[in-house]
Coordinates of C-alpha atoms in Angstrom, one line a residue:
Chain S
M64 CA 0.0 0.0 0.0
K65 CA 1.3 3.4 -0.9
T66 CA 1.3 6.1 1.7
E67 CA -1.0 8.9 0.6
Q68 CA 1.0 12.1 0.1
K69 CA -1.0 15.1 1.4
M70 CA -0.6 18.3 -0.5
Y71 CA -0.9 20.3 2.8
T72 CA -0.3 20.1 6.5
M73 CA -3.2 20.1 9.0
K74 CA -1.9 23.4 10.3
E75 CA -1.9 25.1 6.9
A76 CA -5.4 23.7 6.3
L77 CA -6.8 25.0 9.6
I78 CA -5.2 28.4 9.2
F79 CA -6.5 28.8 5.7
S80 CA -9.9 27.6 6.7
Q81 CA -10.1 30.0 9.7
R82 CA -8.9 32.9 7.5
I83 CA -11.5 32.3 4.8
A84 CA -14.2 31.8 7.5
Q85 CA -13.5 35.0 9.2
I86 CA -13.1 37.0 6.0
S87 CA -16.3 35.8 4.6
K88 CA -18.3 36.3 7.8
A89 CA -17.0 39.9 8.1
L90 CA -17.5 40.7 4.4
W91 CA -21.0 39.2 4.3
K92 CA -22.1 41.0 7.5
S93 CA -21.2 44.3 5.8
V94 CA -22.8 43.4 2.5
E95 CA -25.9 42.3 4.3
K96 CA -26.2 45.6 6.2
D97 CA -25.7 47.6 3.0
W98 CA -28.2 45.5 1.1
Q99 CA -30.9 45.7 3.9
Q100 CA -30.4 49.5 4.0
W101 CA -30.8 49.8 0.3
I102 CA -34.1 47.9 0.0
K103 CA -35.6 48.9 3.3
P104 CA -38.0 51.5 1.8
Y105 CA -39.5 48.7 -0.4
D106 CA -40.4 46.5 2.5
L107 CA -38.4 43.6 1.1
N108 CA -35.9 41.3 2.7
I109 CA -32.7 40.2 1.0
N110 CA -34.0 36.9 -0.2
E111 CA -37.1 38.5 -1.7
H112 CA -35.0 41.1 -3.5
H113 CA -32.6 38.4 -4.7
I114 CA -35.6 36.4 -6.1
L115 CA -36.9 39.4 -8.0
M116 CA -33.4 40.1 -9.4
I117 CA -32.8 36.5 -10.6
A118 CA -36.3 36.2 -12.2
F119 CA -35.7 39.6 -13.8
H120 CA -32.3 38.8 -15.3
L121 CA -33.2 35.3 -16.4
K122 CA -36.5 36.6 -17.8
G123 CA -38.4 34.1 -15.6
A124 CA -36.9 31.2 -13.6
S125 CA -37.9 28.0 -12.0
I126 CA -38.0 27.7 -8.2
S127 CA -35.0 25.4 -8.3
E128 CA -33.0 27.9 -10.4
I129 CA -33.9 30.6 -7.9
A130 CA -32.7 28.4 -5.1
K131 CA -29.5 27.5 -6.8
F132 CA -28.5 30.9 -8.0
G133 CA -29.8 32.7 -5.0
V134 CA -28.0 30.2 -2.7
M135 CA -31.1 29.5 -0.6
H136 CA -33.1 26.4 0.3
V137 CA -35.8 25.4 -2.2
S138 CA -38.4 25.9 0.5
T139 CA -37.1 29.4 1.2
A140 CA -37.2 30.2 -2.5
F141 CA -40.7 28.9 -2.7
N142 CA -42.0 30.6 0.5
F143 CA -40.7 34.0 -0.4
S144 CA -41.8 33.7 -4.0
K145 CA -45.3 33.0 -2.6
K146 CA -45.2 36.2 -0.6
L147 CA -44.1 38.2 -3.6
E148 CA -46.9 36.6 -5.6
E149 CA -49.4 37.7 -2.9
R150 CA -48.1 41.3 -3.3
G151 CA -48.6 41.1 -7.0
L152 CA -44.9 41.3 -7.8
L153 CA -44.7 38.0 -9.7
V154 CA -46.8 35.2 -11.0
F155 CA -46.4 31.4 -10.8
S156 CA -46.8 29.2 -13.9
K157 CA -46.1 25.7 -15.3
K158 CA -44.6 25.3 -18.6
V159 CA -46.3 23.0 -21.2
E160 CA -43.1 21.2 -21.9
D161 CA -42.1 20.9 -18.2
K162 CA -45.0 20.2 -15.9
R163 CA -42.8 19.2 -13.0
N164 CA -41.3 22.6 -12.2
T165 CA -42.9 25.8 -11.0
Y166 CA -41.8 28.9 -12.8
I167 CA -42.0 32.5 -11.7
E168 CA -42.1 35.6 -13.8
L169 CA -42.2 39.2 -12.7
T170 CA -45.4 41.2 -13.2
E171 CA -45.2 44.8 -14.5
K172 CA -45.5 45.9 -10.9
G173 CA -42.6 43.6 -9.9
K174 CA -40.4 44.9 -12.8
N175 CA -41.1 48.5 -11.9
M176 CA -40.3 48.0 -8.3
L177 CA -37.0 46.3 -9.2
L178 CA -36.1 49.2 -11.6
D179 CA -37.0 51.7 -8.9
I180 CA -34.7 50.0 -6.5
L181 CA -31.9 50.0 -9.1
E182 CA -32.4 53.7 -9.6
E183 CA -32.2 54.3 -5.9
F184 CA -28.8 52.6 -5.6
D185 CA -26.4 55.0 -3.9
P186 CA -22.7 54.0 -3.8
E187 CA -22.1 56.8 -1.3
T188 CA -24.0 55.0 1.5
N189 CA -22.6 51.6 0.6
S190 CA -19.9 50.7 3.1
V191 CA -18.3 47.9 1.1
F192 CA -18.2 50.1 -2.0
Q193 CA -16.6 52.9 0.0
G194 CA -14.1 50.5 1.5
T195 CA -13.2 49.4 -2.0
L196 CA -12.8 52.8 -3.6
P197 CA -9.1 53.2 -2.6
L198 CA -8.4 50.0 -4.4
K199 CA -10.1 51.3 -7.5
E200 CA -8.1 54.5 -7.2
F201 CA -4.9 52.5 -6.8
Y202 CA -5.4 49.9 -9.5
G203 CA -7.6 51.9 -11.9
K204 CA -10.3 49.3 -11.7
F205 CA -12.5 47.5 -9.2
P206 CA -11.2 44.2 -7.9
E207 CA -12.5 41.2 -9.7
N208 CA -11.9 38.7 -6.9
M209 CA -10.7 36.0 -9.3
E210 CA -9.5 33.7 -6.5
I211 CA -12.8 33.7 -4.8
M212 CA -14.6 33.2 -8.2
A213 CA -12.4 30.2 -8.8
I214 CA -13.2 28.7 -5.4
L215 CA -17.0 29.3 -6.0
R216 CA -16.7 27.7 -9.4
N217 CA -15.3 24.6 -7.8
I218 CA -18.0 24.6 -5.1
Y219 CA -21.1 25.6 -7.1
G220 CA -20.2 24.6 -10.6
K221 CA -19.7 26.3 -13.9
D222 CA -23.4 27.2 -14.6
F223 CA -23.6 29.1 -11.3
I224 CA -20.8 31.3 -12.3
D225 CA -22.2 31.6 -15.9
I226 CA -25.5 32.9 -14.6
F227 CA -23.8 35.2 -12.3
E228 CA -21.8 36.8 -15.1
T229 CA -24.9 36.9 -17.3
T230 CA -26.7 39.0 -14.7
L231 CA -23.8 41.4 -14.5
D232 CA -23.6 41.6 -18.3
N233 CA -27.3 42.4 -18.4
I234 CA -26.9 45.4 -16.2
D235 CA -24.1 46.6 -18.4
K236 CA -26.1 46.1 -21.6
E237 CA -29.6 47.0 -20.6
F238 CA -29.1 50.2 -18.5
I239 CA -28.1 53.7 -19.3
E240 CA -27.0 56.4 -16.9
E241 CA -29.0 59.6 -16.6
D242 CA -28.4 62.2 -13.9
N243 CA -26.4 59.7 -11.8
R244 CA -29.2 57.2 -11.9
L245 CA -29.5 53.9 -13.8
I246 CA -32.5 53.7 -16.1
K247 CA -33.4 50.7 -18.1
K248 CA -33.1 51.2 -21.9
P249 CA -36.5 51.4 -23.5
Chain E
M49 CA -18.8 75.9 -7.6
K50 CA -16.7 73.1 -9.0
T51 CA -18.4 70.1 -10.4
E52 CA -17.5 67.1 -8.4
Q53 CA -15.6 64.6 -10.6
K54 CA -16.7 61.1 -9.7
M55 CA -14.1 58.4 -9.9
Y56 CA -16.6 55.9 -11.2
T57 CA -19.8 55.6 -13.2
M58 CA -23.1 54.5 -11.5
K59 CA -23.1 51.4 -13.7
E60 CA -19.6 50.4 -12.6
A61 CA -20.5 51.0 -9.0
L62 CA -23.7 48.9 -9.3
I63 CA -22.0 46.0 -11.1
F64 CA -19.1 45.9 -8.6
S65 CA -21.6 46.0 -5.8
Q66 CA -23.7 43.2 -7.2
R67 CA -20.6 41.2 -7.8
I68 CA -19.3 41.5 -4.3
A69 CA -22.8 41.0 -2.8
Q70 CA -23.3 37.7 -4.7
I71 CA -19.8 36.4 -4.1
S72 CA -19.9 37.1 -0.4
K73 CA -23.4 35.5 0.0
A74 CA -22.3 32.4 -1.9
L75 CA -19.0 32.1 -0.1
W76 CA -20.5 32.7 3.4
K77 CA -23.3 30.2 2.8
S78 CA -20.7 27.5 2.1
V79 CA -18.5 28.5 5.0
E80 CA -21.5 28.6 7.3
K81 CA -22.5 25.0 6.3
D82 CA -18.9 23.7 6.8
W83 CA -18.6 25.5 10.1
Q84 CA -22.0 24.2 11.4
Q85 CA -21.0 20.6 10.3
W86 CA -17.7 20.8 12.1
I87 CA -19.0 22.0 15.5
K88 CA -22.3 20.0 15.4
P89 CA -21.1 17.2 17.8
Y90 CA -20.4 19.9 20.4
D91 CA -23.9 21.4 20.4
L92 CA -22.6 24.9 19.7
N93 CA -23.7 27.4 17.1
I94 CA -21.3 29.5 15.1
N95 CA -21.5 32.5 17.3
E96 CA -20.8 30.5 20.4
H97 CA -17.9 28.8 18.8
H98 CA -16.6 32.1 17.6
I99 CA -16.9 33.6 21.1
L100 CA -14.9 30.7 22.5
M101 CA -12.2 31.1 19.9
I102 CA -11.8 34.8 20.3
A103 CA -11.6 34.5 24.1
F104 CA -9.1 31.7 23.7
H105 CA -6.8 33.6 21.3
L106 CA -7.0 36.9 23.2
K107 CA -6.5 35.1 26.5
G108 CA -9.7 36.6 27.7
A109 CA -11.7 39.4 26.1
S110 CA -14.3 42.0 26.9
I111 CA -17.9 41.6 25.5
S112 CA -17.3 44.6 23.2
E113 CA -14.1 43.0 21.8
I114 CA -16.0 39.8 21.2
A115 CA -18.7 41.8 19.4
K116 CA -16.2 43.7 17.3
F117 CA -13.9 40.8 16.3
G118 CA -16.7 38.3 16.0
V119 CA -18.8 40.8 13.9
M120 CA -21.9 40.4 16.0
H121 CA -24.1 42.7 17.9
V122 CA -23.1 43.4 21.5
S123 CA -26.3 41.9 22.7
T124 CA -25.7 38.7 20.7
A125 CA -22.1 38.5 22.1
F126 CA -23.5 38.9 25.6
N127 CA -26.4 36.5 25.3
F128 CA -24.4 33.7 23.8
S129 CA -21.6 34.3 26.3
K130 CA -24.2 33.9 29.1
K131 CA -25.2 30.6 27.6
L132 CA -21.6 29.4 27.5
E133 CA -21.2 30.5 31.1
E134 CA -24.3 28.5 32.1
R135 CA -22.6 25.5 30.5
G136 CA -19.5 26.1 32.5
L137 CA -17.3 26.9 29.4
L138 CA -16.4 30.4 30.5
V139 CA -16.6 32.8 33.4
F140 CA -17.5 36.5 33.5
S141 CA -15.5 39.0 35.5
K142 CA -14.8 42.7 35.9
K143 CA -11.3 44.1 35.9
V144 CA -10.1 46.2 38.8
E145 CA -8.7 48.8 36.5
D146 CA -11.8 48.8 34.2
K147 CA -15.1 48.4 36.0
R148 CA -17.3 49.4 33.1
N149 CA -16.6 46.4 30.8
T150 CA -17.5 42.8 31.3
Y151 CA -14.7 40.3 30.6
I152 CA -15.0 36.7 29.8
E153 CA -12.4 34.0 30.2
L154 CA -12.5 30.4 29.2
T155 CA -12.6 27.7 32.0
E156 CA -10.6 24.6 31.7
K157 CA -13.7 22.8 30.4
G158 CA -14.1 25.6 27.8
K159 CA -10.5 25.4 26.7
N160 CA -10.6 21.6 26.5
M161 CA -13.7 21.7 24.4
L162 CA -12.1 24.2 22.0
L163 CA -9.0 22.1 21.7
D164 CA -11.1 19.0 21.1
I165 CA -12.9 20.8 18.3
L166 CA -9.6 21.9 16.7
E167 CA -8.3 18.3 16.8
E168 CA -11.5 17.2 15.1
F169 CA -11.0 19.6 12.2
D170 CA -11.1 17.6 9.0
P171 CA -10.2 19.4 5.7
E172 CA -11.5 16.5 3.7
T173 CA -15.1 17.3 4.6
N174 CA -14.7 21.1 4.3
S175 CA -16.2 22.1 0.9
V176 CA -14.5 25.6 0.8
F177 CA -11.2 24.0 1.5
Q178 CA -11.7 21.3 -1.1
G179 CA -12.8 24.0 -3.6
T180 CA -9.5 25.8 -2.9
L181 CA -7.1 22.9 -3.2
P182 CA -6.7 23.3 -7.0
L183 CA -5.6 26.9 -6.4
K184 CA -3.0 25.7 -3.8
E185 CA -1.9 23.0 -6.3
F186 CA -1.5 25.6 -9.0
Y187 CA 0.1 28.5 -7.1
G188 CA 1.9 26.4 -4.5
K189 CA 0.2 28.2 -1.7
F190 CA -3.3 29.0 -0.4
P191 CA -4.8 32.2 -1.6
E192 CA -4.4 35.1 0.9
N193 CA -7.3 37.2 -0.4
M194 CA -5.3 40.4 -0.1
E195 CA -8.0 42.5 -1.9
I196 CA -10.7 41.4 0.4
M197 CA -8.4 42.0 3.4
A198 CA -7.8 45.5 2.2
I199 CA -11.5 46.1 1.8
L200 CA -12.1 44.8 5.3
R201 CA -9.3 46.9 6.7
N202 CA -11.1 50.0 5.3
I203 CA -14.4 48.9 6.7
Y204 CA -13.5 47.6 10.1
G205 CA -10.2 49.3 10.8
K206 CA -6.6 48.3 11.4
D207 CA -7.1 46.7 14.8
F208 CA -9.7 44.3 13.4
I209 CA -7.2 43.0 10.9
D210 CA -4.4 42.9 13.5
I211 CA -6.5 40.7 15.9
F212 CA -7.4 38.6 13.0
E213 CA -3.8 38.0 12.0
T214 CA -2.9 37.4 15.7
T215 CA -5.3 34.6 16.0
L216 CA -3.9 32.9 12.9
D217 CA -0.4 33.4 14.1
N218 CA -1.4 31.8 17.5
I219 CA -2.5 28.7 15.7
D220 CA 0.8 28.6 13.9
K221 CA 2.9 29.0 17.0
E222 CA 0.9 27.1 19.7
F223 CA 0.0 23.9 17.9
I224 CA 1.9 20.9 16.7
E225 CA 0.8 18.2 14.3
E226 CA 0.5 14.6 15.5
D227 CA -1.0 11.8 13.4
N228 CA -2.9 14.3 11.2
R229 CA -4.3 16.1 14.3
L230 CA -3.5 19.5 15.8
I231 CA -2.5 19.3 19.4
K232 CA -1.7 22.4 21.6
K233 CA 1.9 22.6 22.6
P234 CA 2.2 21.7 26.3

């Protein structure tokens, strides 16, 4: 029997693991606070807003797509979608060619609310954005976090990252800037 | 009046902001799952384990230090510390020279539990660690996430990062490896 040659020591593994755990907790707590602050006037929580965004960018999505790309449980995706449906922000449907999955699609009201929220986005009050500006100043561009993206690709798979990039491309292609606000192209 | 020259467009700002929000949500959800799985046998939640770790590495800490370095509300830090005290894992005290702050210190039982948990750490079942191994293979070392560290330094301040690095240094200095387990040096 060959002795298995480990690529790392336990100490290295633990230190890396603790580092990434603390970094990601601290970063997420700031992101979460900024995000909550941003959508507060619309009486939405983060999961609800995330559902609206995914359905918007994918032009309709199944509950399992919402759960996957929103990194939430299927039951969470379903329950919050239900609440958004009750508020008239989205509708549920079945597709003729796929009767097993439940799809959601934004209503006009849902789309308008999402676009209003995007228009309201204010980088000045976003602590993570403000914390990043010196890097942008120094490097001439915002960090792209390629290492973290590579880690997430290994954990969540290629299509997770693809959808992720698609939603960012959509913002780039479908919006124009007017008076410091982002407006959807007609 | 001079027109203020923005260093960024709204579109850039929104795209960066959405990128970091989604990255940090996805990363934190994986870290959270791994972390919960690791400490499950000890009937602790993440905040409780985090409190034990901070108090251990700082050799005692005030509730406000716990809150700051653990990125939790002061009331969360206090309430979970109280629960840990009831389980005999830590004790509360006041310092003669600082009567305003409540300090916590691990008991022998608390220290032993924490060391047992560290011994049990298993990189093979840690999804974030496994997702990072190909990077370690490629670059010859684990990613250090300097960009994210710089952002966190701007948000949370220098002493947050210092404490963070201290706790990682402590692991490096105070533990030795035996049979693939981490044991505290006597």
